[in-house]
Short mmCIF file of C-alpha atoms in Angstrom, two decimals:
data_model
loop_
_atom_site.label_atom_id
_atom_site.label_comp_id
_atom_site.label_asym_id
_atom_site.label_seq_id
_atom_site.Cartn_x
_atom_site.Cartn_y
_atom_site.Cartn_z
CA MET M 8 -122.28 131.82 4.77
CA THR M 9 -120.15 134.54 6.28
CA GLY M 10 -120.01 136.30 9.58
CA ALA M 11 -121.65 134.80 12.66
CA ILE M 12 -124.60 132.45 12.93
CA LEU M 13 -127.38 132.65 15.48
CA LEU M 14 -128.91 129.53 16.95
CA ILE M 15 -132.59 130.34 17.31
CA GLY M 16 -133.92 130.08 20.84
CA ILE M 17 -130.45 129.80 22.31
CA GLY M 18 -128.74 133.13 21.64
CA LEU M 19 -125.35 131.49 21.07
CA LEU M 20 -122.94 133.00 18.56
CA VAL M 21 -120.64 130.63 16.69
CA SER M 22 -117.90 131.40 14.19
CA GLY M 23 -118.75 130.85 10.53
CA THR M 24 -115.53 128.91 9.81
CA TYR M 25 -114.73 125.57 11.39
CA GLY M 26 -111.77 123.28 11.70
CA ASP M 27 -110.04 122.67 15.06
CA SER M 28 -112.18 120.92 17.65
CA GLY M 29 -112.28 118.94 20.89
CA HIS M 30 -110.75 119.75 24.29
CA SER M 31 -107.00 119.42 24.88
CA GLY M 32 -107.04 119.67 28.67
CA CYS M 33 -104.76 122.72 28.53
CA GLY M 34 -107.29 125.11 27.04
CA GLY M 35 -107.85 125.31 23.31
CA PRO M 36 -108.79 122.54 20.89
CA ALA M 37 -107.31 119.03 20.86
CA GLN M 38 -107.90 118.25 17.16
CA LEU M 39 -105.78 120.54 14.97
CA THR M 40 -106.58 120.56 11.25
CA HIS M 41 -105.54 123.97 9.90
CA ASN M 42 -102.56 124.28 7.51
CA HIS M 43 -100.68 126.30 10.13
CA GLY M 44 -101.23 126.83 13.83
CA HIS M 45 -100.00 127.11 17.40
CA PHE M 46 -100.78 125.40 20.70
CA SER M 47 -99.35 125.81 24.18
CA SER M 48 -99.23 124.36 27.68
CA ASN M 49 -101.01 127.31 29.25
CA LEU M 50 -103.06 129.93 27.43
CA SER M 51 -102.79 132.77 29.94
CA ALA M 52 -101.03 131.74 33.17
CA ALA M 53 -97.33 132.41 33.67
CA VAL M 54 -96.63 128.74 34.48
CA TYR M 55 -98.41 125.49 33.71
CA GLU M 56 -100.47 123.65 36.33
CA ASN M 57 -99.42 120.64 38.39
CA ASP M 58 -101.04 117.22 37.89
CA ILE M 59 -102.44 117.84 34.43
CA GLN M 60 -102.70 115.64 31.37
CA CYS M 61 -103.16 117.30 27.98
CA HIS M 62 -103.16 116.00 24.46
CA TRP M 63 -103.29 117.27 20.89
CA ARG M 64 -103.65 115.43 17.58
CA ILE M 65 -102.60 117.19 14.37
CA HIS M 66 -104.22 115.88 11.18
CA ALA M 67 -102.76 117.05 7.87
CA THR M 68 -104.50 116.87 4.51
CA HIS M 69 -103.73 113.98 2.14
CA GLY M 70 -100.28 114.19 0.57
CA ARG M 71 -98.96 116.40 3.39
CA ILE M 72 -96.94 115.75 6.51
CA ILE M 73 -96.45 117.88 9.63
CA ARG M 74 -93.46 119.98 10.62
CA LEU M 75 -93.52 120.78 14.37
CA ARG M 76 -91.25 123.28 16.15
CA ALA M 77 -91.11 124.68 19.68
CA LEU M 78 -90.94 128.48 19.72
CA TRP M 79 -89.97 128.14 23.35
CA PHE M 80 -89.80 125.13 25.67
CA ASP M 81 -89.25 125.18 29.46
CA LEU M 82 -90.30 122.23 31.63
CA GLU M 83 -88.97 120.81 34.89
CA GLU M 84 -85.42 119.54 34.31
CA ASP M 85 -85.01 115.77 34.66
CA ASN M 86 -82.43 113.46 33.11
CA GLU M 87 -85.01 110.71 32.47
CA CYS M 88 -87.96 113.05 31.69
CA ASP M 89 -90.11 111.20 34.24
CA ASN M 90 -91.57 114.24 36.02
CA ASP M 91 -92.99 116.87 33.65
CA TYR M 92 -92.62 115.90 29.99
CA VAL M 93 -93.93 116.01 26.44
CA VAL M 94 -94.14 112.86 24.30
CA VAL M 95 -94.60 113.10 20.53
CA ASN M 96 -95.95 110.04 18.69
CA ASP M 97 -95.66 109.58 14.94
CA GLY M 98 -99.32 108.76 14.29
CA LYS M 99 -102.88 108.96 15.59
CA SER M 100 -102.42 107.72 19.14
CA SER M 101 -100.09 106.87 22.01
CA ARG M 102 -99.66 103.43 20.39
CA SER M 103 -97.88 105.02 17.41
CA PRO M 104 -94.06 105.06 17.31
CA ILE M 105 -92.48 107.61 19.64
CA ILE M 106 -90.43 110.33 17.93
CA GLY M 107 -89.18 111.78 21.20
CA LYS M 108 -89.77 112.47 24.88
CA PHE M 109 -88.80 116.00 25.93
CA CYS M 110 -88.32 117.96 29.16
CA GLY M 111 -86.13 120.74 30.56
CA ASN M 112 -85.04 123.25 27.92
CA ALA M 113 -85.08 120.80 25.03
CA SER M 114 -84.77 122.02 21.46
CA VAL M 115 -87.76 120.46 19.72
CA GLU M 116 -87.98 120.40 15.94
CA LEU M 117 -89.32 117.36 14.09
CA ILE M 118 -91.44 116.11 11.22
CA SER M 119 -94.03 113.35 10.89
CA SER M 120 -93.80 110.30 8.62
CA HIS M 121 -97.43 110.55 7.57
CA ARG M 122 -100.45 112.79 8.12
CA TYR M 123 -100.75 112.56 11.91
CA LEU M 124 -98.86 113.65 15.00
CA SER M 125 -100.01 113.03 18.59
CA ILE M 126 -98.60 115.17 21.39
CA PHE M 127 -99.06 114.31 25.09
CA PHE M 128 -98.13 116.59 28.00
CA GLU M 129 -98.12 115.36 31.61
CA THR M 130 -97.02 117.03 34.84
CA ASN M 131 -96.54 115.82 38.41
CA SER M 132 -97.36 117.54 41.71
CA HIS M 133 -93.99 119.22 42.26
CA ARG M 134 -92.23 122.02 40.39
CA GLN M 135 -93.76 124.21 37.71
CA ALA M 136 -92.15 126.09 34.83
CA ARG M 137 -93.02 128.37 31.94
CA GLY M 138 -94.20 125.56 29.66
CA PHE M 139 -94.07 125.55 25.87
CA ASN M 140 -95.46 127.08 22.71
CA PHE M 141 -95.45 124.94 19.55
CA THR M 142 -96.01 125.98 15.96
CA TYR M 143 -96.80 123.54 13.16
CA ASP M 144 -97.18 123.61 9.38
CA PHE M 145 -98.45 121.15 6.77
CA VAL M 146 -95.79 120.57 4.10
CA GLN M 147 -95.49 118.36 1.03
CA ALA M 148 -94.64 114.77 1.93
CA SER M 149 -91.34 115.10 0.08
CA SER M 150 -90.30 118.30 1.86
CA GLY M 151 -88.30 116.80 4.71
CA CYS M 152 -87.29 119.14 7.52
CA GLY M 153 -86.71 122.02 5.15
CA GLY M 154 -84.07 124.72 5.15
CA ASN M 155 -80.72 123.70 6.56
CA PHE M 156 -82.08 120.78 8.56
CA TYR M 157 -81.64 117.02 8.10
CA ARG M 158 -84.43 114.52 8.78
CA CYS M 159 -83.30 111.76 11.15
CA ALA M 160 -84.62 108.21 10.97
CA ASN M 161 -86.64 108.95 14.14
CA ASN M 162 -88.07 112.06 12.39
CA GLN M 163 -86.29 114.62 14.54
CA CYS M 164 -84.72 117.51 12.65
CA VAL M 165 -81.07 118.47 13.17
CA PRO M 166 -78.77 120.96 11.39
CA LYS M 167 -77.30 119.58 8.15
CA LEU M 168 -73.88 120.91 9.13
CA GLY M 169 -73.73 118.16 11.75
CA ILE M 170 -74.23 115.22 9.37
CA CYS M 171 -71.29 112.79 9.33
CA ASP M 172 -69.33 114.82 11.85
CA GLY M 173 -68.88 111.97 14.33
CA HIS M 174 -71.50 113.29 16.78
CA ASN M 175 -74.86 111.61 17.35
CA GLN M 176 -77.19 114.60 16.95
CA CYS M 177 -80.26 112.54 16.09
CA GLY M 178 -80.13 110.36 19.17
CA ASP M 179 -80.40 107.24 17.00
CA SER M 180 -77.07 107.80 15.12
CA SER M 181 -78.88 107.99 11.77
CA ASP M 182 -77.01 111.24 10.96
CA GLU M 183 -73.78 109.21 11.12
CA LEU M 184 -74.82 106.23 8.97
CA ASN M 185 -73.92 105.64 5.31
CA CYS M 186 -71.71 108.69 5.26
CA ALA M 187 -69.85 107.54 2.17
CA ALA M 188 -72.92 106.28 0.26
CA SER M 189 -73.85 107.88 -3.05
CA GLY M 190 -77.62 107.71 -2.57
CA VAL M 191 -78.17 106.45 -6.15
CA CYS M 192 -81.24 104.23 -6.57
CA LYS M 193 -80.98 100.65 -7.85
CA GLY M 194 -81.83 99.69 -11.42
CA THR M 195 -85.21 98.33 -10.28
CA GLU M 196 -86.07 101.60 -8.50
CA PHE M 197 -87.30 105.06 -9.48
CA GLU M 198 -85.62 108.09 -7.91
CA CYS M 199 -87.90 110.85 -6.64
CA PRO M 200 -86.71 114.49 -6.66
CA ASP M 201 -85.87 114.26 -2.95
CA ASN M 202 -83.64 111.21 -3.68
CA THR M 203 -86.15 108.77 -2.20
CA CYS M 204 -86.11 105.42 -4.04
CA ILE M 205 -89.37 103.64 -4.85
CA PRO M 206 -90.02 100.42 -6.87
CA LYS M 207 -90.40 101.12 -10.58
CA ASN M 208 -93.71 99.28 -10.67
CA TRP M 209 -95.11 102.06 -8.47
CA VAL M 210 -94.61 104.59 -11.28
CA CYS M 211 -97.88 105.55 -13.04
CA ASP M 212 -99.96 103.37 -10.69
CA GLY M 213 -102.26 106.15 -9.50
CA SER M 214 -100.62 106.53 -6.08
CA ASN M 215 -98.58 109.61 -5.15
CA ASP M 216 -95.62 107.63 -3.77
CA CYS M 217 -92.99 110.38 -4.13
CA GLY M 218 -95.23 112.93 -2.42
CA ASP M 219 -94.89 115.50 -5.23
CA LEU M 220 -96.65 113.46 -7.97
CA SER M 221 -93.38 113.11 -9.90
CA ASP M 222 -93.94 109.34 -10.13
CA GLU M 223 -97.31 110.05 -11.81
CA ASP M 224 -96.05 112.60 -14.38
CA ASN M 225 -95.99 111.82 -18.12
CA CYS M 226 -98.12 108.71 -17.69
CA GLY M 227 -99.78 108.99 -21.11
CA LYS M 228 -103.50 108.22 -21.09
CA GLN M 229 -103.64 106.78 -17.59
CA THR M 230 -106.29 108.93 -16.01
CA GLY M 231 -109.00 108.38 -13.43
CA LEU M 232 -106.88 106.09 -11.25
CA SER M 233 -108.33 105.09 -7.91
CA GLY M 234 -105.19 105.27 -5.76
CA CYS M 235 -105.38 101.49 -5.24
CA ARG M 236 -103.77 100.67 -8.61
CA SER M 237 -107.04 100.25 -10.48
CA SER M 238 -109.43 102.42 -12.45
CA ALA M 239 -111.56 104.81 -10.41
CA TRP M 240 -114.23 104.82 -13.14
CA GLN M 241 -116.45 101.73 -12.92
CA ASN M 242 -118.99 102.11 -15.73
CA GLY M 243 -121.34 99.61 -17.38
CA THR M 244 -123.44 96.77 -16.01
CA SER M 245 -120.95 94.80 -13.89
CA GLY M 246 -117.37 94.82 -12.62
CA SER M 247 -115.02 94.31 -9.69
CA PHE M 248 -112.37 96.25 -7.80
CA SER M 249 -110.30 95.70 -4.67
CA SER M 250 -107.84 97.17 -2.23
CA MET M 251 -104.25 97.07 -3.45
CA ASP M 252 -102.53 93.67 -3.56
CA TYR M 253 -105.72 91.87 -2.47
CA LEU M 254 -105.14 88.99 -4.89
CA ASP M 255 -101.63 88.33 -3.59
CA PRO M 256 -101.93 85.95 -0.59
CA ASN M 257 -98.62 87.18 0.82
CA LEU M 258 -99.38 90.91 0.80
CA GLU M 259 -101.62 93.37 2.63
CA TYR M 260 -102.94 96.78 1.64
CA GLU M 261 -100.66 99.76 2.24
CA ASN M 262 -100.84 102.09 5.21
CA ASP M 263 -101.78 105.77 4.95
CA THR M 264 -103.74 105.26 1.73
CA GLU M 265 -106.86 106.85 0.26
CA CYS M 266 -108.66 105.23 -2.70
CA HIS M 267 -111.96 105.94 -4.43
CA TRP M 268 -114.21 104.42 -7.07
CA ASP M 269 -117.11 105.98 -8.99
CA ILE M 270 -119.73 103.42 -10.12
CA ASN M 271 -122.20 104.30 -12.88
CA VAL M 272 -124.83 101.94 -14.33
CA PRO M 273 -127.53 102.63 -16.95
CA ASP M 274 -130.17 105.22 -16.04
CA GLY M 275 -133.02 103.94 -13.92
CA GLN M 276 -131.21 100.89 -12.58
CA PHE M 277 -129.91 100.30 -9.05
CA ILE M 278 -126.47 99.06 -7.98
CA LYS M 279 -125.85 95.84 -6.07
CA LEU M 280 -122.55 95.38 -4.22
CA THR M 281 -121.32 91.95 -3.11
CA PHE M 282 -118.22 91.40 -0.94
CA ASP M 283 -115.66 88.61 -1.25
CA PRO M 284 -115.60 86.35 1.85
CA ASP M 285 -111.95 87.22 2.62
CA PHE M 286 -112.94 90.65 3.95
CA GLU M 287 -110.44 91.95 6.50
CA LEU M 288 -109.77 95.55 7.62
CA GLU M 289 -108.43 96.91 10.89
CA GLU M 290 -111.07 96.78 13.64
CA GLY M 291 -112.35 100.07 15.10
CA ARG M 292 -113.73 101.02 18.52
CA ALA M 293 -117.52 100.99 17.96
CA VAL M 294 -116.96 102.92 14.71
CA CYS M 295 -114.43 102.55 11.90
CA ASP M 296 -111.94 105.08 13.28
CA THR M 297 -108.77 103.50 11.85
CA ASP M 298 -109.15 101.82 8.44
CA ARG M 299 -112.55 102.09 6.76
CA LEU M 300 -114.54 101.28 3.62
CA THR M 301 -117.29 103.86 3.08
CA ILE M 302 -120.15 103.70 0.58
CA TYR M 303 -122.18 106.73 -0.52
CA ASN M 304 -125.24 107.29 -2.66
CA GLY M 305 -123.78 109.09 -5.66
CA LYS M 306 -126.90 111.23 -6.16
CA ASP M 307 -126.76 113.20 -2.92
CA HIS M 308 -123.53 111.87 -1.34
CA SER M 309 -125.51 110.56 1.63
CA LEU M 310 -123.82 107.79 3.63
CA ILE M 311 -125.03 104.27 2.83
CA ASP M 312 -122.77 102.51 5.35
CA GLU M 313 -119.23 102.16 6.65
CA TYR M 314 -117.32 98.91 7.19
CA CYS M 315 -114.22 97.62 9.01
CA GLY M 316 -113.11 94.54 10.94
CA SER M 317 -113.40 90.98 9.64
CA THR M 318 -117.17 90.46 9.45
CA VAL M 319 -118.14 90.11 5.80
CA PRO M 320 -120.79 92.75 4.96
CA ASP M 321 -124.11 91.58 3.57
CA PRO M 322 -124.83 92.51 -0.07
CA VAL M 323 -125.86 96.15 -0.43
CA ILE M 324 -128.48 97.60 -2.79
CA ILE M 325 -127.86 101.28 -3.58
CA PRO M 326 -131.15 102.88 -4.69
CA ASN M 327 -129.56 104.90 -7.47
CA ASP M 328 -127.60 104.44 -10.69
CA HIS M 329 -124.54 106.19 -9.24
CA ALA M 330 -122.47 105.19 -6.18
CA LEU M 331 -119.21 106.29 -4.59
CA VAL M 332 -116.90 103.96 -2.68
CA LYS M 333 -113.96 105.22 -0.60
CA PHE M 334 -111.25 103.31 1.24
CA SER M 335 -108.79 104.84 3.68
CA SER M 336 -106.12 103.32 5.92
CA ASP M 337 -104.17 104.92 8.73
CA ASP M 338 -100.42 104.73 9.35
CA GLU M 339 -100.44 101.70 11.64
CA THR M 340 -101.75 98.12 11.11
CA SER M 341 -102.76 96.71 7.72
CA PHE M 342 -104.66 93.55 6.71
CA LYS M 343 -105.71 91.58 3.62
CA GLY M 344 -108.33 94.10 2.45
CA PHE M 345 -111.43 93.56 0.32
CA MET M 346 -112.84 92.87 -3.12
CA ILE M 347 -116.21 94.24 -4.25
CA HIS M 348 -118.25 92.90 -7.17
CA TRP M 349 -120.87 95.30 -8.53
CA GLU M 350 -123.73 94.88 -10.96
CA ALA M 351 -126.69 96.80 -12.34
CA VAL M 352 -130.06 95.42 -11.15
CA ASP M 353 -133.65 96.18 -12.11
CA ALA M 354 -135.07 98.80 -9.73
CA ALA M 355 -138.64 97.45 -9.95
CA GLY M 356 -139.83 96.21 -6.57
CA LEU M 357 -136.66 97.18 -4.70
CA PRO M 358 -136.81 99.55 -1.70
CA THR M 359 -135.78 103.15 -2.31
CA GLU M 360 -134.34 103.52 1.20
CA VAL M 361 -131.48 101.58 2.77
CA LYS M 362 -132.39 99.61 5.88
CA HIS M 363 -129.85 99.33 8.70
CA ASP M 364 -129.86 96.82 11.54
CA SER M 365 -129.56 97.73 15.21
CA GLY M 366 -126.05 96.35 15.62
CA PRO M 367 -124.69 93.61 17.91
CA HIS M 368 -126.17 95.14 21.08
CA GLY M 369 -129.48 96.39 19.69
CA CYS M 370 -128.72 100.07 20.27
CA ASP M 371 -127.38 101.28 16.89
CA GLN M 372 -129.75 103.81 15.31
CA TRP M 373 -129.91 105.82 12.08
CA ILE M 374 -132.20 108.68 13.10
CA ASN M 375 -133.88 110.89 10.50
CA TYR M 376 -134.87 113.79 12.70
CA THR M 377 -138.59 114.42 13.20
CA GLY M 378 -138.37 115.93 16.67
CA PRO M 379 -136.36 115.81 19.93
CA GLY M 380 -135.53 112.32 21.17
CA ILE M 381 -133.59 110.25 23.67
CA ILE M 382 -130.52 108.08 23.19
CA GLN M 383 -129.27 105.80 25.95
CA THR M 384 -127.05 102.81 26.55
CA PRO M 385 -128.59 99.34 27.05
CA ASN M 386 -129.83 98.46 30.53
CA PHE M 387 -129.85 102.12 31.53
CA GLY M 388 -131.67 102.79 34.80
CA PRO M 389 -131.28 103.07 38.59
CA GLY M 390 -128.87 100.48 39.94
CA ASN M 391 -127.98 99.15 36.48
CA ASN M 392 -124.72 99.28 34.57
CA TYR M 393 -123.96 98.67 30.91
CA ALA M 394 -122.43 95.28 30.06
CA ASP M 395 -118.78 94.70 29.17
CA ASN M 396 -117.88 94.94 25.47
CA THR M 397 -120.96 97.01 24.65
CA THR M 398 -120.94 99.29 21.60
CA CYS M 399 -123.65 101.69 20.42
CA VAL M 400 -123.64 104.11 17.49
CA TRP M 401 -126.31 106.77 16.98
CA ARG M 402 -126.30 108.70 13.70
CA ILE M 403 -128.62 111.72 13.74
CA HIS M 404 -129.53 113.41 10.45
CA GLY M 405 -131.25 116.78 10.79
CA PRO M 406 -132.89 119.07 8.22
CA GLU M 407 -130.75 121.35 6.07
CA GLY M 408 -130.06 124.65 7.83
CA TYR M 409 -130.04 123.06 11.29
CA VAL M 410 -127.36 121.86 13.70
CA ILE M 411 -127.66 119.05 16.25
CA LYS M 412 -127.46 119.63 20.00
CA VAL M 413 -126.96 116.80 22.52
CA HIS M 414 -127.74 117.42 26.20
CA PHE M 415 -126.70 114.77 28.75
CA ASN M 416 -129.35 113.98 31.36
CA ASP M 417 -127.29 111.35 33.18
CA PHE M 418 -123.76 110.09 32.57
CA GLY M 419 -121.32 107.57 34.00
CA VAL M 420 -118.57 105.93 31.92
CA GLU M 421 -115.35 104.33 33.17
CA GLY M 422 -112.79 107.12 33.44
CA SER M 423 -109.16 107.00 32.31
CA PHE M 424 -106.43 109.21 30.86
CA LEU M 425 -107.49 110.13 27.30
CA CYS M 426 -110.56 107.87 27.78
CA LYS M 427 -108.56 104.95 26.41
CA TYR M 428 -110.84 102.27 27.92
CA ASP M 429 -114.57 103.13 27.84
CA SER M 430 -115.60 106.30 26.04
CA VAL M 431 -118.25 108.38 24.29
CA ARG M 432 -117.09 110.10 21.12
CA ILE M 433 -119.04 112.70 19.17
CA PHE M 434 -118.39 113.35 15.48
CA ASP M 435 -119.52 116.21 13.26
CA GLY M 436 -121.14 113.92 10.71
CA PRO M 437 -122.21 110.30 10.17
CA SER M 438 -118.70 108.89 9.61
CA ALA M 439 -115.56 108.43 11.68
CA ASP M 440 -113.86 110.36 8.87
CA ASP M 441 -115.73 113.49 10.01
CA ASP M 442 -114.28 115.87 12.59
CA LEU M 443 -114.14 114.56 16.15
CA LEU M 444 -115.95 117.08 18.36
CA ALA M 445 -115.39 115.50 21.78
CA THR M 446 -114.18 112.38 23.62
CA ILE M 447 -115.83 111.95 27.03
CA CYS M 448 -115.59 109.57 29.98
CA GLY M 449 -115.78 109.69 33.79
CA ARG M 450 -118.72 110.47 36.03
CA ARG M 451 -119.02 114.24 35.72
CA LEU M 452 -122.08 115.38 33.74
CA PRO M 453 -120.68 116.63 30.39
CA ARG M 454 -121.52 119.98 28.87
CA ASP M 455 -123.85 120.20 25.87
CA GLU M 456 -122.26 119.31 22.53
CA TRP M 457 -123.17 120.96 19.22
CA SER M 458 -122.54 119.81 15.69
CA LYS M 459 -121.39 122.26 13.03
CA SER M 460 -123.46 120.56 10.32
CA ASN M 461 -126.90 118.96 10.21
CA ASN M 462 -125.39 115.55 11.07
CA MET M 463 -123.94 114.11 14.26
CA MET M 464 -122.67 110.66 15.27
CA VAL M 465 -122.45 109.60 18.91
CA ALA M 466 -120.39 106.44 19.50
CA PHE M 467 -120.25 104.56 22.82
CA TYR M 468 -117.55 101.95 23.44
CA ALA M 469 -116.96 99.72 26.49
CA ASP M 470 -114.04 97.35 26.93
CA ARG M 471 -114.13 93.99 28.72
CA SER M 472 -113.74 95.19 32.29
CA TYR M 473 -115.22 97.80 34.65
CA ASN M 474 -118.42 99.61 33.79
CA ALA M 475 -120.86 102.22 35.02
CA VAL M 476 -124.40 103.53 34.52
CA GLY M 477 -123.85 104.63 30.91
CA LEU M 478 -125.55 107.61 29.31
CA ASN M 479 -128.99 109.08 28.79
CA ALA M 480 -129.09 112.13 26.53
CA THR M 481 -131.59 114.29 24.66
CA PHE M 482 -130.93 115.35 21.07
CA GLU M 483 -132.61 118.14 19.15
CA ALA M 484 -132.12 120.06 15.91
CA VAL M 485 -131.65 123.83 16.22
CA LYS M 486 -132.19 126.16 13.27
CA VAL M 487 -129.27 128.29 12.12
CA VAL M 488 -129.98 131.82 10.87
CA CYS M 489 -127.27 133.85 9.10
CA LYS M 490 -126.93 137.44 10.30
#
């Protein structure tokens, strides 16, 4: 589809290409997913505002990292950067390692370790300044800082001319370490083109460890590898596969990993999946937003279910002879992982649709759209608040050629900076792997939210303290007509 699209009955024009989404707090999107882009502290004003909190998260494609550079940078000067400042975290959130905290007229040029960067901007009630304008690019994971720059251990980029000159340019002295070392890898290691050393047993294992696939070149007949050091092709009547290093009691799966398996059984049979009892992935907030195991019907790629945490999933029957299983981990915590045993089963008498339960709080729903409806948190009503530790997930699947609109009738969720306690998150699809459209909290009635596809997921999360009325919202599918 090209050009604009018209939402019937609404008269709203929306661009035909999608990518960046969410609200940064400084104008413009918070979720940045294009290969190249810009963001700034103030879109039109000459100076930034006082008492604001803004955030951006940059998400690169697999096998890429992020190079970030300030075209100009002018904040209130402060030796400790405690007044107006920018913090850059090397990962998905403020819990990720800090690359740097910047203020004044800092020179900012850095690179991520993995696929995510989080940038936070906060100002006080005093002085204002011009602000900043950042540009970013996705580059190969082996690219480093590029040009004449050296990548510090803290991921800041400094001129190569300053390496081993006796001056601490990096701030962590990493540009002054090992200045007489040769950089040659050990006999048990493989040397990547960028001089990175990896264990030799990582060569030809299906994982792009060097970042440029050089450790997977000339691997003979090894094809169809999953990325978790096993075959991606699972064909026949039974088999097993697992996350990497699952069978080693002393190891955990790797961070920042994506693996996939394609299961095919004889025509006309269904697939049964059974999970080992030692199932352990990183826990998410209502949804699997960190590490996740996702299962799809191979016929139409519809979502069967998504798993995380340490609760062992019940056996799953996939009503088809083809299934897809995907595993992804972020760049933070890792755990033991999982093992799945699969087998072909006779389809006779088995249901052709997957049944889902209503979750721990009775409010999870998989909604196949038949008309407008209401979603609301438990105990919603005058004088009532939701309970602590409540989670609800609503997945709404509309007809092809439609988008989903959510209108909030009433709303009250504990407010906080970046909604880090209680929150409502809206995704453009049924999985936490889909684009995040909005993160909402507080007591102000939110604006309407629109999906860009015919699927939407609304996830409510409450922590163990403080609560409010919750949410009551109407959802409807709106037909899209190409002009």
